[in-house]
PDB file of C-alpha atoms and ligand atoms in Angstrom:
ATOM      1  CA  MET D   1      23.824  71.162 -25.506  1.00 89.00           C
ATOM      2  CA  GLY D   2      23.227  68.898 -28.015  1.00 97.00           C
ATOM      3  CA  ARG D   3      23.077  65.441 -26.681  1.00 98.00           C
ATOM      4  CA  VAL D   4      25.805  62.185 -27.953  1.00 98.00           C
ATOM      5  CA  PHE D   5      23.867  59.018 -29.243  1.00 98.00           C
ATOM      6  CA  VAL D   6      27.220  56.160 -29.561  1.00 98.00           C
ATOM      7  CA  ALA D   7      25.322  53.280 -31.817  1.00 98.00           C
ATOM      8  CA  GLY D   8      28.279  50.179 -31.723  1.00 98.00           C
ATOM      9  CA  SER D   9      30.724  47.989 -30.211  1.00 98.00           C
ATOM     10  CA  ILE D  10      30.302  46.790 -26.635  1.00 98.00           C
ATOM     11  CA  ASN D  11      32.939  43.812 -25.308  1.00 98.00           C
ATOM     12  CA  MET D  12      34.961  42.322 -23.257  1.00 98.00           C
ATOM     13  CA  ASP D  13      38.948  43.160 -23.459  1.00 98.00           C
ATOM     14  CA  VAL D  14      40.905  40.009 -22.230  1.00 98.00           C
ATOM     15  CA  VAL D  15      44.006  40.991 -21.335  1.00 97.00           C
ATOM     16  CA  ALA D  16      47.449  39.061 -21.136  1.00 97.00           C
ATOM     17  CA  THR D  17      50.292  41.403 -20.948  1.00 96.00           C
ATOM     18  CA  ALA D  18      53.906  40.054 -21.426  1.00 97.00           C
ATOM     19  CA  GLU D  19      57.213  40.860 -22.173  1.00 96.00           C
ATOM     20  CA  ARG D  20      57.168  40.911 -25.800  1.00 96.00           C
ATOM     21  CA  HIS D  21      54.423  39.873 -28.607  1.00 97.00           C
ATOM     22  CA  PRO D  22      55.468  36.057 -29.749  1.00 95.00           C
ATOM     23  CA  ARG D  23      56.167  35.858 -33.128  1.00 96.00           C
ATOM     24  CA  VAL D  24      53.435  34.054 -35.501  1.00 95.00           C
ATOM     25  CA  GLY D  25      54.435  30.240 -33.856  1.00 96.00           C
ATOM     26  CA  GLU D  26      55.851  31.240 -30.842  1.00 96.00           C
ATOM     27  CA  THR D  27      54.786  30.864 -26.761  1.00 96.00           C
ATOM     28  CA  VAL D  28      56.228  33.458 -24.912  1.00 96.00           C
ATOM     29  CA  ALA D  29      55.484  33.569 -21.152  1.00 96.00           C
ATOM     30  CA  GLY D  30      53.224  36.435 -19.888  1.00 96.00           C
ATOM     31  CA  GLU D  31      52.767  38.119 -17.154  1.00 97.00           C
ATOM     32  CA  ALA D  32      48.981  39.261 -16.114  1.00 96.00           C
ATOM     33  CA  VAL D  33      45.191  38.536 -16.664  1.00 97.00           C
ATOM     34  CA  LEU D  34      43.190  41.458 -17.044  1.00 97.00           C
ATOM     35  CA  TYR D  35      39.515  41.696 -17.958  1.00 98.00           C
ATOM     36  CA  PHE D  36      37.775  45.321 -19.455  1.00 98.00           C
ATOM     37  CA  PRO D  37      35.390  47.117 -20.016  1.00 98.00           C
ATOM     38  CA  GLY D  38      35.882  47.626 -24.226  1.00 98.00           C
ATOM     39  CA  GLY D  39      33.867  47.805 -27.260  1.00 98.00           C
ATOM     40  CA  LYS D  40      34.602  50.957 -29.991  1.00 98.00           C
ATOM     41  CA  GLY D  41      31.424  52.439 -28.822  1.00 98.00           C
ATOM     42  CA  ALA D  42      31.242  51.571 -25.456  1.00 98.00           C
ATOM     43  CA  ASN D  43      34.623  53.028 -24.788  1.00 98.00           C
ATOM     44  CA  GLN D  44      33.708  56.172 -26.960  1.00 98.00           C
ATOM     45  CA  ALA D  45      30.721  56.931 -25.342  1.00 98.00           C
ATOM     46  CA  VAL D  46      32.042  56.166 -22.020  1.00 98.00           C
ATOM     47  CA  ALA D  47      34.568  58.907 -22.548  1.00 98.00           C
ATOM     48  CA  SER D  48      31.428  61.152 -23.883  1.00 98.00           C
ATOM     49  CA  ALA D  49      29.771  60.688 -20.923  1.00 98.00           C
ATOM     50  CA  LYS D  50      32.805  61.134 -18.718  1.00 98.00           C
ATOM     51  CA  GLN D  51      32.937  64.771 -20.171  1.00 98.00           C
ATOM     52  CA  GLY D  52      29.141  65.248 -17.826  1.00 98.00           C
ATOM     53  CA  VAL D  53      27.317  64.907 -21.260  1.00 98.00           C
ATOM     54  CA  PRO D  54      24.081  62.823 -21.188  1.00 98.00           C
ATOM     55  CA  THR D  55      25.563  60.476 -23.547  1.00 98.00           C
ATOM     56  CA  THR D  56      22.779  57.448 -24.895  1.00 98.00           C
ATOM     57  CA  LEU D  57      24.500  54.296 -25.898  1.00 98.00           C
ATOM     58  CA  ILE D  58      22.485  51.911 -28.753  1.00 98.00           C
ATOM     59  CA  GLY D  59      24.192  47.923 -28.600  1.00 98.00           C
ATOM     60  CA  ARG D  60      23.539  44.544 -27.747  1.00 98.00           C
ATOM     61  CA  LEU D  61      25.566  42.034 -25.086  1.00 98.00           C
ATOM     62  CA  GLY D  62      24.846  38.739 -24.642  1.00 98.00           C
ATOM     63  CA  THR D  63      22.960  36.739 -21.749  1.00 96.00           C
ATOM     64  CA  ASP D  64      25.981  36.040 -20.310  1.00 97.00           C
ATOM     65  CA  ALA D  65      27.490  36.807 -17.314  1.00 97.00           C
ATOM     66  CA  PHE D  66      30.613  39.541 -19.503  1.00 98.00           C
ATOM     67  CA  GLY D  67      27.160  40.713 -20.794  1.00 98.00           C
ATOM     68  CA  GLN D  68      26.095  41.577 -16.771  1.00 98.00           C
ATOM     69  CA  GLU D  69      29.314  42.583 -16.457  1.00 98.00           C
ATOM     70  CA  LEU D  70      29.578  45.208 -18.686  1.00 98.00           C
ATOM     71  CA  ARG D  71      26.362  46.866 -17.884  1.00 98.00           C
ATOM     72  CA  THR D  72      26.861  46.996 -14.972  1.00 98.00           C
ATOM     73  CA  PHE D  73      30.192  49.108 -15.407  1.00 98.00           C
ATOM     74  CA  LEU D  74      28.994  50.933 -18.298  1.00 98.00           C
ATOM     75  CA  ALA D  75      25.505  51.891 -16.244  1.00 98.00           C
ATOM     76  CA  ALA D  76      27.827  53.319 -13.374  1.00 98.00           C
ATOM     77  CA  GLN D  77      30.474  55.722 -16.252  1.00 98.00           C
ATOM     78  CA  GLY D  78      26.060  57.135 -16.352  1.00 98.00           C
ATOM     79  CA  VAL D  79      25.854  55.986 -20.135  1.00 98.00           C
ATOM     80  CA  ASP D  80      22.213  55.577 -20.690  1.00 98.00           C
ATOM     81  CA  LEU D  81      21.788  52.002 -22.090  1.00 98.00           C
ATOM     82  CA  ALA D  82      17.887  52.403 -22.533  1.00 98.00           C
ATOM     83  CA  PHE D  83      19.183  51.526 -26.003  1.00 98.00           C
ATOM     84  CA  VAL D  84      21.673  48.888 -24.819  1.00 98.00           C
ATOM     85  CA  LYS D  85      19.263  45.277 -25.541  1.00 98.00           C
ATOM     86  CA  ASP D  86      20.021  41.313 -24.071  1.00 98.00           C
ATOM     87  CA  THR D  87      20.474  38.888 -27.262  1.00 97.00           C
ATOM     88  CA  ALA D  88      20.093  35.581 -26.556  1.00 96.00           C
ATOM     89  CA  GLY D  89      21.764  33.181 -28.682  1.00 96.00           C
ATOM     90  CA  THR D  90      25.251  34.483 -28.982  1.00 97.00           C
ATOM     91  CA  HIS D  91      27.769  36.133 -26.514  1.00 98.00           C
ATOM     92  CA  SER D  92      28.987  39.368 -25.812  1.00 98.00           C
ATOM     93  CA  GLY D  93      31.804  41.010 -28.114  1.00 98.00           C
ATOM     94  CA  THR D  94      35.239  39.689 -26.658  1.00 98.00           C
ATOM     95  CA  ALA D  95      37.809  41.472 -27.357  1.00 98.00           C
ATOM     96  CA  ILE D  96      41.289  38.800 -27.588  1.00 97.00           C
ATOM     97  CA  ILE D  97      44.303  41.476 -26.038  1.00 96.00           C
ATOM     98  CA  THR D  98      48.256  41.127 -25.903  1.00 96.00           C
ATOM     99  CA  ILE D  99      49.901  43.906 -24.592  1.00 95.00           C
ATOM    100  CA  ALA D 100      54.399  44.117 -24.136  1.00 95.00           C
ATOM    101  CA  ASN D 101      55.780  47.990 -24.243  1.00 90.00           C
ATOM    102  CA  ALA D 102      52.345  49.646 -23.569  1.00 87.00           C
ATOM    103  CA  ASP D 103      52.182  48.521 -27.690  1.00 89.00           C
ATOM    104  CA  ASN D 104      48.708  45.766 -27.997  1.00 92.00           C
ATOM    105  CA  THR D 105      47.486  43.455 -30.245  1.00 95.00           C
ATOM    106  CA  ILE D 106      43.760  42.572 -30.581  1.00 95.00           C
ATOM    107  CA  VAL D 107      41.506  40.179 -32.129  1.00 97.00           C
ATOM    108  CA  VAL D 108      37.824  40.367 -31.236  1.00 97.00           C
ATOM    109  CA  VAL D 109      34.736  37.753 -31.845  1.00 98.00           C
ATOM    110  CA  PRO D 110      32.043  40.166 -32.307  1.00 98.00           C
ATOM    111  CA  GLY D 111      28.815  37.979 -30.708  1.00 98.00           C
ATOM    112  CA  ALA D 112      26.099  40.210 -30.220  1.00 98.00           C
ATOM    113  CA  ASN D 113      27.925  42.846 -31.404  1.00 98.00           C
ATOM    114  CA  ALA D 114      27.226  41.454 -35.604  1.00 98.00           C
ATOM    115  CA  GLN D 115      23.573  41.262 -34.709  1.00 98.00           C
ATOM    116  CA  VAL D 116      23.097  45.678 -33.653  1.00 98.00           C
ATOM    117  CA  ASP D 117      21.005  46.353 -36.719  1.00 98.00           C
ATOM    118  CA  ALA D 118      18.340  49.218 -38.289  1.00 98.00           C
ATOM    119  CA  ASN D 119      15.784  48.660 -36.249  1.00 98.00           C
ATOM    120  CA  ASP D 120      17.658  49.488 -33.573  1.00 98.00           C
ATOM    121  CA  VAL D 121      19.018  52.810 -34.944  1.00 98.00           C
ATOM    122  CA  ALA D 122      15.610  53.737 -35.080  1.00 97.00           C
ATOM    123  CA  ALA D 123      14.839  53.991 -31.922  1.00 96.00           C
ATOM    124  CA  PRO D 124      16.044  56.648 -30.512  1.00 97.00           C
ATOM    125  CA  VAL D 125      15.077  60.779 -31.069  1.00 97.00           C
ATOM    126  CA  LEU D 126      17.659  62.698 -32.361  1.00 98.00           C
ATOM    127  CA  ALA D 127      17.511  66.381 -32.761  1.00 98.00           C
ATOM    128  CA  LYS D 128      19.544  69.392 -34.213  1.00 98.00           C
ATOM    129  CA  GLY D 129      22.239  70.035 -32.674  1.00 97.00           C
ATOM    130  CA  ASP D 130      23.090  65.871 -31.748  1.00 98.00           C
ATOM    131  CA  VAL D 131      26.103  63.968 -32.781  1.00 98.00           C
ATOM    132  CA  ALA D 132      26.389  61.182 -33.482  1.00 98.00           C
ATOM    133  CA  VAL D 133      28.704  58.364 -33.529  1.00 98.00           C
ATOM    134  CA  SER D 134      29.912  54.770 -34.857  1.00 98.00           C
ATOM    135  CA  GLN D 135      33.137  52.690 -35.676  1.00 98.00           C
ATOM    136  CA  PHE D 136      32.527  49.889 -38.058  1.00 98.00           C
ATOM    137  CA  GLU D 137      32.404  46.761 -35.317  1.00 98.00           C
ATOM    138  CA  ILE D 138      28.898  47.072 -36.029  1.00 98.00           C
ATOM    139  CA  PRO D 139      27.293  46.375 -39.507  1.00 98.00           C
ATOM    140  CA  LEU D 140      27.889  48.948 -41.830  1.00 98.00           C
ATOM    141  CA  PRO D 141      23.747  48.931 -43.213  1.00 98.00           C
ATOM    142  CA  THR D 142      22.310  49.369 -39.325  1.00 98.00           C
ATOM    143  CA  ILE D 143      25.673  52.357 -39.573  1.00 98.00           C
ATOM    144  CA  SER D 144      24.095  53.839 -42.662  1.00 98.00           C
ATOM    145  CA  ALA D 145      20.957  53.090 -41.820  1.00 98.00           C
ATOM    146  CA  PHE D 146      21.696  55.233 -38.880  1.00 98.00           C
ATOM    147  CA  PHE D 147      23.593  58.285 -40.068  1.00 98.00           C
ATOM    148  CA  ARG D 148      20.034  58.810 -42.414  1.00 98.00           C
ATOM    149  CA  ARG D 149      18.170  58.857 -39.256  1.00 98.00           C
ATOM    150  CA  ALA D 150      20.770  61.690 -37.719  1.00 98.00           C
ATOM    151  CA  ARG D 151      21.044  63.758 -40.399  1.00 98.00           C
ATOM    152  CA  ALA D 152      16.698  63.835 -41.482  1.00 98.00           C
ATOM    153  CA  ALA D 153      17.096  65.043 -37.281  1.00 98.00           C
ATOM    154  CA  GLY D 154      20.626  67.548 -38.350  1.00 98.00           C
ATOM    155  CA  ALA D 155      22.294  65.630 -36.233  1.00 98.00           C
ATOM    156  CA  THR D 156      25.761  66.088 -36.789  1.00 98.00           C
ATOM    157  CA  THR D 157      27.552  62.671 -38.000  1.00 98.00           C
ATOM    158  CA  VAL D 158      31.222  61.351 -37.011  1.00 98.00           C
ATOM    159  CA  LEU D 159      32.763  57.939 -38.152  1.00 98.00           C
ATOM    160  CA  ASN D 160      35.360  56.513 -36.227  1.00 98.00           C
ATOM    161  CA  PRO D 161      36.314  53.709 -39.853  1.00 98.00           C
ATOM    162  CA  ALA D 162      38.082  51.402 -37.378  1.00 97.00           C
ATOM    163  CA  PRO D 163      39.353  48.553 -37.065  1.00 97.00           C
ATOM    164  CA  ALA D 164      39.739  49.718 -41.212  1.00 95.00           C
ATOM    165  CA  LYS D 165      37.671  48.372 -44.265  1.00 94.00           C
ATOM    166  CA  GLN D 166      36.781  49.010 -47.647  1.00 91.00           C
ATOM    167  CA  VAL D 167      33.830  51.906 -47.223  1.00 93.00           C
ATOM    168  CA  ASP D 168      31.727  52.689 -50.358  1.00 93.00           C
ATOM    169  CA  LYS D 169      31.111  56.480 -51.373  1.00 94.00           C
ATOM    170  CA  ASP D 170      27.210  56.427 -50.101  1.00 96.00           C
ATOM    171  CA  LEU D 171      28.120  55.431 -46.442  1.00 97.00           C
ATOM    172  CA  LEU D 172      30.890  57.913 -46.765  1.00 97.00           C
ATOM    173  CA  ASP D 173      28.733  60.283 -48.377  1.00 97.00           C
ATOM    174  CA  LEU D 174      26.177  60.194 -45.145  1.00 98.00           C
ATOM    175  CA  VAL D 175      29.571  61.857 -42.446  1.00 98.00           C
ATOM    176  CA  ASP D 176      30.059  65.465 -41.115  1.00 98.00           C
ATOM    177  CA  ILE D 177      33.266  64.344 -39.670  1.00 98.00           C
ATOM    178  CA  LEU D 178      36.001  61.473 -40.289  1.00 98.00           C
ATOM    179  CA  ILE D 179      38.438  60.724 -37.450  1.00 98.00           C
ATOM    180  CA  LEU D 180      40.789  57.966 -38.587  1.00 97.00           C
ATOM    181  CA  ASN D 181      44.498  56.314 -37.809  1.00 95.00           C
ATOM    182  CA  GLU D 182      47.088  56.553 -40.375  1.00 94.00           C
ATOM    183  CA  THR D 183      46.716  52.998 -40.687  1.00 94.00           C
ATOM    184  CA  GLU D 184      43.038  54.260 -41.347  1.00 96.00           C
ATOM    185  CA  LEU D 185      44.225  56.118 -43.153  1.00 97.00           C
ATOM    186  CA  GLY D 186      46.005  53.764 -45.668  1.00 96.00           C
ATOM    187  CA  VAL D 187      43.205  50.673 -46.005  1.00 96.00           C
ATOM    188  CA  LEU D 188      40.488  54.200 -47.125  1.00 96.00           C
ATOM    189  CA  THR D 189      42.841  55.617 -49.294  1.00 95.00           C
ATOM    190  CA  GLY D 190      45.042  52.872 -50.829  1.00 94.00           C
ATOM    191  CA  ALA D 191      48.456  55.233 -49.924  1.00 93.00           C
ATOM    192  CA  GLU D 192      51.096  53.951 -48.583  1.00 92.00           C
ATOM    193  CA  LEU D 193      51.546  55.846 -45.572  1.00 91.00           C
ATOM    194  CA  SER D 194      53.918  54.671 -42.751  1.00 87.00           C
ATOM    195  CA  ASP D 195      53.883  56.866 -39.015  1.00 83.00           C
ATOM    196  CA  SER D 196      56.996  58.652 -39.563  1.00 88.00           C
ATOM    197  CA  ASP D 197      55.338  60.074 -43.283  1.00 91.00           C
ATOM    198  CA  THR D 198      54.757  64.384 -42.461  1.00 92.00           C
ATOM    199  CA  PRO D 199      51.504  66.459 -41.862  1.00 90.00           C
ATOM    200  CA  ALA D 200      51.879  67.629 -45.164  1.00 92.00           C
ATOM    201  CA  ARG D 201      51.059  63.625 -46.704  1.00 94.00           C
ATOM    202  CA  PHE D 202      48.152  62.807 -44.819  1.00 94.00           C
ATOM    203  CA  ALA D 203      46.655  65.701 -45.631  1.00 95.00           C
ATOM    204  CA  GLU D 204      47.218  65.354 -49.157  1.00 94.00           C
ATOM    205  CA  ALA D 205      46.051  61.429 -48.543  1.00 95.00           C
ATOM    206  CA  ALA D 206      42.763  62.673 -46.478  1.00 95.00           C
ATOM    207  CA  ARG D 207      42.125  65.569 -49.679  1.00 95.00           C
ATOM    208  CA  SER D 208      40.481  62.425 -51.170  1.00 93.00           C
ATOM    209  CA  LEU D 209      38.660  61.064 -48.858  1.00 95.00           C
ATOM    210  CA  ALA D 210      36.888  64.486 -47.729  1.00 95.00           C
ATOM    211  CA  ARG D 211      34.178  66.121 -50.951  1.00 92.00           C
ATOM    212  CA  GLY D 212      32.610  68.117 -48.327  1.00 93.00           C
ATOM    213  CA  LYS D 213      33.326  66.388 -44.466  1.00 97.00           C
ATOM    214  CA  ILE D 214      35.671  67.545 -42.060  1.00 97.00           C
ATOM    215  CA  VAL D 215      38.787  64.251 -41.643  1.00 98.00           C
ATOM    216  CA  CYS D 216      41.039  63.944 -38.732  1.00 98.00           C
ATOM    217  CA  VAL D 217      44.291  62.160 -39.232  1.00 97.00           C
ATOM    218  CA  THR D 218      44.986  60.960 -35.464  1.00 96.00           C
ATOM    219  CA  LEU D 219      49.123  61.066 -34.751  1.00 93.00           C
ATOM    220  CA  GLY D 220      49.719  59.479 -31.367  1.00 88.00           C
ATOM    221  CA  ARG D 221      51.631  61.407 -30.216  1.00 86.00           C
ATOM    222  CA  ARG D 222      51.996  64.732 -32.789  1.00 92.00           C
ATOM    223  CA  GLY D 223      48.652  65.219 -32.120  1.00 94.00           C
ATOM    224  CA  VAL D 224      45.990  65.244 -35.094  1.00 96.00           C
ATOM    225  CA  LEU D 225      45.736  66.320 -38.259  1.00 96.00           C
ATOM    226  CA  ALA D 226      42.592  68.110 -38.869  1.00 97.00           C
ATOM    227  CA  LEU D 227      41.321  68.811 -43.093  1.00 96.00           C
ATOM    228  CA  VAL D 228      38.671  71.742 -43.647  1.00 96.00           C
ATOM    229  CA  GLU D 229      37.060  73.000 -46.346  1.00 93.00           C
ATOM    230  CA  ASN D 230      40.592  71.333 -47.241  1.00 89.00           C
ATOM    231  CA  GLN D 231      42.724  73.165 -45.214  1.00 94.00           C
ATOM    232  CA  PRO D 232      45.043  71.382 -43.303  1.00 95.00           C
ATOM    233  CA  LEU D 233      44.549  72.305 -39.265  1.00 96.00           C
ATOM    234  CA  LEU D 234      47.363  70.943 -36.841  1.00 95.00           C
ATOM    235  CA  VAL D 235      46.452  69.940 -33.386  1.00 95.00           C
ATOM    236  CA  ALA D 236      50.347  69.276 -31.365  1.00 92.00           C
ATOM    237  CA  GLY D 237      49.891  66.351 -29.828  1.00 91.00           C
ATOM    238  CA  ARG D 238      51.767  65.840 -25.712  1.00 92.00           C
ATOM    239  CA  GLU D 239      54.489  64.445 -24.746  1.00 92.00           C
ATOM    240  CA  VAL D 240      53.646  61.265 -22.184  1.00 95.00           C
ATOM    241  CA  LYS D 241      54.735  58.507 -20.902  1.00 95.00           C
ATOM    242  CA  ALA D 242      51.976  55.677 -22.420  1.00 94.00           C
ATOM    243  CA  VAL D 243      51.572  52.441 -20.526  1.00 94.00           C
ATOM    244  CA  ASP D 244      48.575  51.273 -22.165  1.00 94.00           C
ATOM    245  CA  THR D 245      46.955  52.551 -26.033  1.00 94.00           C
ATOM    246  CA  THR D 246      44.351  50.406 -26.313  1.00 95.00           C
ATOM    247  CA  GLY D 247      41.154  53.140 -26.693  1.00 97.00           C
ATOM    248  CA  ALA D 248      43.194  55.831 -26.751  1.00 96.00           C
ATOM    249  CA  GLY D 249      41.117  56.689 -30.306  1.00 97.00           C
ATOM    250  CA  ASP D 250      38.347  56.031 -28.689  1.00 98.00           C
ATOM    251  CA  CYS D 251      38.940  57.972 -26.134  1.00 98.00           C
ATOM    252  CA  PHE D 252      39.942  60.870 -28.492  1.00 98.00           C
ATOM    253  CA  VAL D 253      36.662  60.233 -31.039  1.00 98.00           C
ATOM    254  CA  GLY D 254      34.440  60.131 -28.204  1.00 98.00           C
ATOM    255  CA  ALA D 255      35.708  63.797 -26.025  1.00 98.00           C
ATOM    256  CA  LEU D 256      35.403  65.789 -29.330  1.00 98.00           C
ATOM    257  CA  ALA D 257      31.592  64.520 -29.701  1.00 98.00           C
ATOM    258  CA  SER D 258      31.187  65.805 -26.764  1.00 98.00           C
ATOM    259  CA  GLN D 259      32.633  69.385 -26.632  1.00 98.00           C
ATOM    260  CA  LEU D 260      31.006  69.155 -30.159  1.00 98.00           C
ATOM    261  CA  ALA D 261      27.598  67.992 -28.975  1.00 98.00           C
ATOM    262  CA  ASN D 262      28.501  71.569 -25.945  1.00 98.00           C
ATOM    263  CA  GLY D 263      29.636  73.688 -28.866  1.00 97.00           C
ATOM    264  CA  ARG D 264      32.453  74.460 -29.100  1.00 97.00           C
ATOM    265  CA  PRO D 265      34.355  75.356 -32.150  1.00 97.00           C
ATOM    266  CA  LEU D 266      35.692  72.439 -33.400  1.00 97.00           C
ATOM    267  CA  ARG D 267      40.076  73.481 -32.979  1.00 96.00           C
ATOM    268  CA  ASP D 268      38.975  73.913 -29.055  1.00 96.00           C
ATOM    269  CA  ALA D 269      37.213  70.505 -29.464  1.00 97.00           C
ATOM    270  CA  LEU D 270      40.402  69.165 -31.085  1.00 97.00           C
ATOM    271  CA  THR D 271      43.435  69.792 -28.305  1.00 96.00           C
ATOM    272  CA  TYR D 272      40.806  68.718 -25.569  1.00 97.00           C
ATOM    273  CA  ALA D 273      40.421  65.363 -26.812  1.00 97.00           C
ATOM    274  CA  ASN D 274      44.122  65.459 -27.166  1.00 96.00           C
ATOM    275  CA  ILE D 275      44.048  65.693 -23.997  1.00 97.00           C
ATOM    276  CA  ALA D 276      41.821  63.674 -23.290  1.00 97.00           C
ATOM    277  CA  ALA D 277      43.807  60.586 -25.174  1.00 97.00           C
ATOM    278  CA  SER D 278      46.914  62.385 -23.287  1.00 96.00           C
ATOM    279  CA  ILE D 279      45.364  61.006 -19.919  1.00 97.00           C
ATOM    280  CA  CYS D 280      43.904  57.370 -21.122  1.00 97.00           C
ATOM    281  CA  VAL D 281      47.340  56.322 -22.384  1.00 96.00           C
ATOM    282  CA  GLN D 282      48.911  56.329 -19.021  1.00 97.00           C
ATOM    283  CA  ARG D 283      46.544  54.315 -17.454  1.00 97.00           C
ATOM    284  CA  MET D 284      45.681  50.500 -18.727  1.00 96.00           C
ATOM    285  CA  GLY D 285      43.006  48.871 -19.305  1.00 96.00           C
ATOM    286  CA  ALA D 286      40.215  50.921 -22.343  1.00 97.00           C
ATOM    287  CA  ALA D 287      36.634  51.697 -21.077  1.00 98.00           C
ATOM    288  CA  PRO D 288      38.115  52.219 -17.793  1.00 98.00           C
ATOM    289  CA  SER D 289      40.871  54.355 -18.792  1.00 98.00           C
ATOM    290  CA  MET D 290      38.631  57.335 -19.772  1.00 98.00           C
ATOM    291  CA  PRO D 291      39.535  60.442 -18.240  1.00 98.00           C
ATOM    292  CA  THR D 292      36.680  63.075 -16.172  1.00 98.00           C
ATOM    293  CA  ALA D 293      35.930  66.378 -17.351  1.00 98.00           C
ATOM    294  CA  GLN D 294      38.127  67.896 -14.594  1.00 98.00           C
ATOM    295  CA  GLU D 295      41.120  65.487 -15.211  1.00 98.00           C
ATOM    296  CA  VAL D 296      41.265  67.049 -18.926  1.00 98.00           C
ATOM    297  CA  GLY D 297      39.867  70.663 -17.240  1.00 97.00           C
ATOM    298  CA  ALA D 298      43.393  70.425 -15.048  1.00 96.00           C
ATOM    299  CA  VAL D 299      45.645  70.229 -17.925  1.00 96.00           C
ATOM    300  CA  LEU D 300      44.435  72.386 -19.850  1.00 94.00           C
ATOM    301  CA  SER D 301      44.606  75.209 -17.297  1.00 92.00           C
ATOM    302  CA  ALA D 302      48.216  73.870 -17.009  1.00 91.00           C
ATOM    303  CA  SER D 303      48.974  73.764 -20.840  1.00 81.00           C
ATOM    304  CA  ARG D 304      49.568  75.801 -23.456  1.00 61.00           C
ATOM    305  CA  PRO D 305      47.691  74.344 -26.286  1.00 48.00           C
ATOM    306  CA  GLY D 306      49.781  73.738 -29.005  1.00 51.00           C
ATOM    307  CA  GLU D 307      49.396  76.238 -32.311  1.00 43.00           C
ATOM    308  CA  GLY D 308      47.888  75.286 -35.370  1.00 41.00           C
ATOM    309  CA  ARG D 309      49.816  75.676 -38.322  1.00 41.00           C
ATOM    310  CA  ASP D 310      49.827  74.277 -42.244  1.00 43.00           C
ATOM    311  CA  PRO D 311      51.842  71.170 -42.844  1.00 41.00           C
TER     312      PRO D 311
HETATM  313  O1  RIB X   1      40.382  51.012 -30.096  1.00 70.88           O
HETATM  314  C1  RIB X   1      40.055  49.397 -28.587  1.00 70.88           C
HETATM  315  C2  RIB X   1      38.593  48.541 -28.923  1.00 70.88           C
HETATM  316  O2  RIB X   1      39.234  47.415 -29.724  1.00 70.88           O
HETATM  317  C3  RIB X   1      39.263  47.718 -27.532  1.00 70.88           C
HETATM  318  O3  RIB X   1      38.159  48.291 -26.138  1.00 70.88           O
HETATM  319  C4  RIB X   1      38.307  46.212 -28.329  1.00 70.88           C
HETATM  320  O4  RIB X   1      37.302  45.774 -27.422  1.00 70.88           O
HETATM  321  C5  RIB X   1      38.391  46.355 -29.334  1.00 70.88           C
HETATM  322  O5  RIB X   1      37.662  46.857 -29.875  1.00 70.88           O
END
C-alpha cells in the first residue's frame, strides 16, 4: 500500500450562518458562530487518513491558540504531523466563512500557510506508489518543489488548483492528475463556463489542460467527468440533501488520493470519492465532516455506482 503526502494549508474556519448572504455593503443578522478545523490541505489529509491510508501533512501553524487546537484535532484524525511546523511571528491560517442555504462564501487569510517553503517539502521521503497532493493555499514555487521531488521518487502527483489562479505550464507539466471544479476550469483555460453546461463542453475545455495528464472536473451533484488519454469518463453523482458544501471538493481529492495509494483503478477511485463527498456535504464544517472508510463502504455496497459513458 502506498502513502499519501499532502503539502497544503491548515486553517481555522470561523463560520457565520445566516438565512441569506448579505449583498455588498449590506449587513444581515446571523444565526450562529461556529469554529471548525479546515484549510484545503488539512481537509484533504483528514479525508485520506479516515480511509485508513497512512497520510502525512506538510504545512505550518502559527504559535497561537488556533494552532494548538488544529494540531490536536488533526492528530486525533490519524494524520501524521511530523512535518507540520509551528512558526513564530505569524498567526495560523484563518478562513472567514458565511453559510446560507448550504452555499458558502470564504475569505482566507493565509498567515503561516504563506511560509510553507521548499525546505519544508524536502524533508519527507516519498517512494514509488505514494501519492503527493497539493492545492493553491501555499506558495506555488513550494508546490513545484514538492512535485519535482515526488516525481523523482516515482510518486503520483495530484494538483487541486483551488482557489483558482493562473498557473504556469512548468507547474502543470509536473502534474499527473489535475482535479478541479468548473470555476477553476474556467480560470485555468479562459473558457466561459457555467454549471449548467454539458459534460461535453467541460470535456472540450479540459482537453486544453490534459497534455499527458488525467483531468478530473468535479460537477457537484452531477458527479465527475474525467479525461483519460483524452477519452471522457463520466461517473454519476449522488443526490443528497446538502447542508454545507464547505470542504466537499477537498473530501473528493483526499478520498481519491487514498484509493489511488491503495492501488484502486481510477474509475473505482472516482466512484468512491464521489460517495465520500456526498456524505461530507450532509454535515456542517469542513475537516470534521470527512467520512470514515466504513461510512463510504456502507453507501458503496448499498448503491449501484453510476455507469461510465461518453458525454
Ligand atoms: O475548501 C474549503 C476550505 O477552504 C475551508 O476549510 C477553508 O479553510 C478554505 O481554505
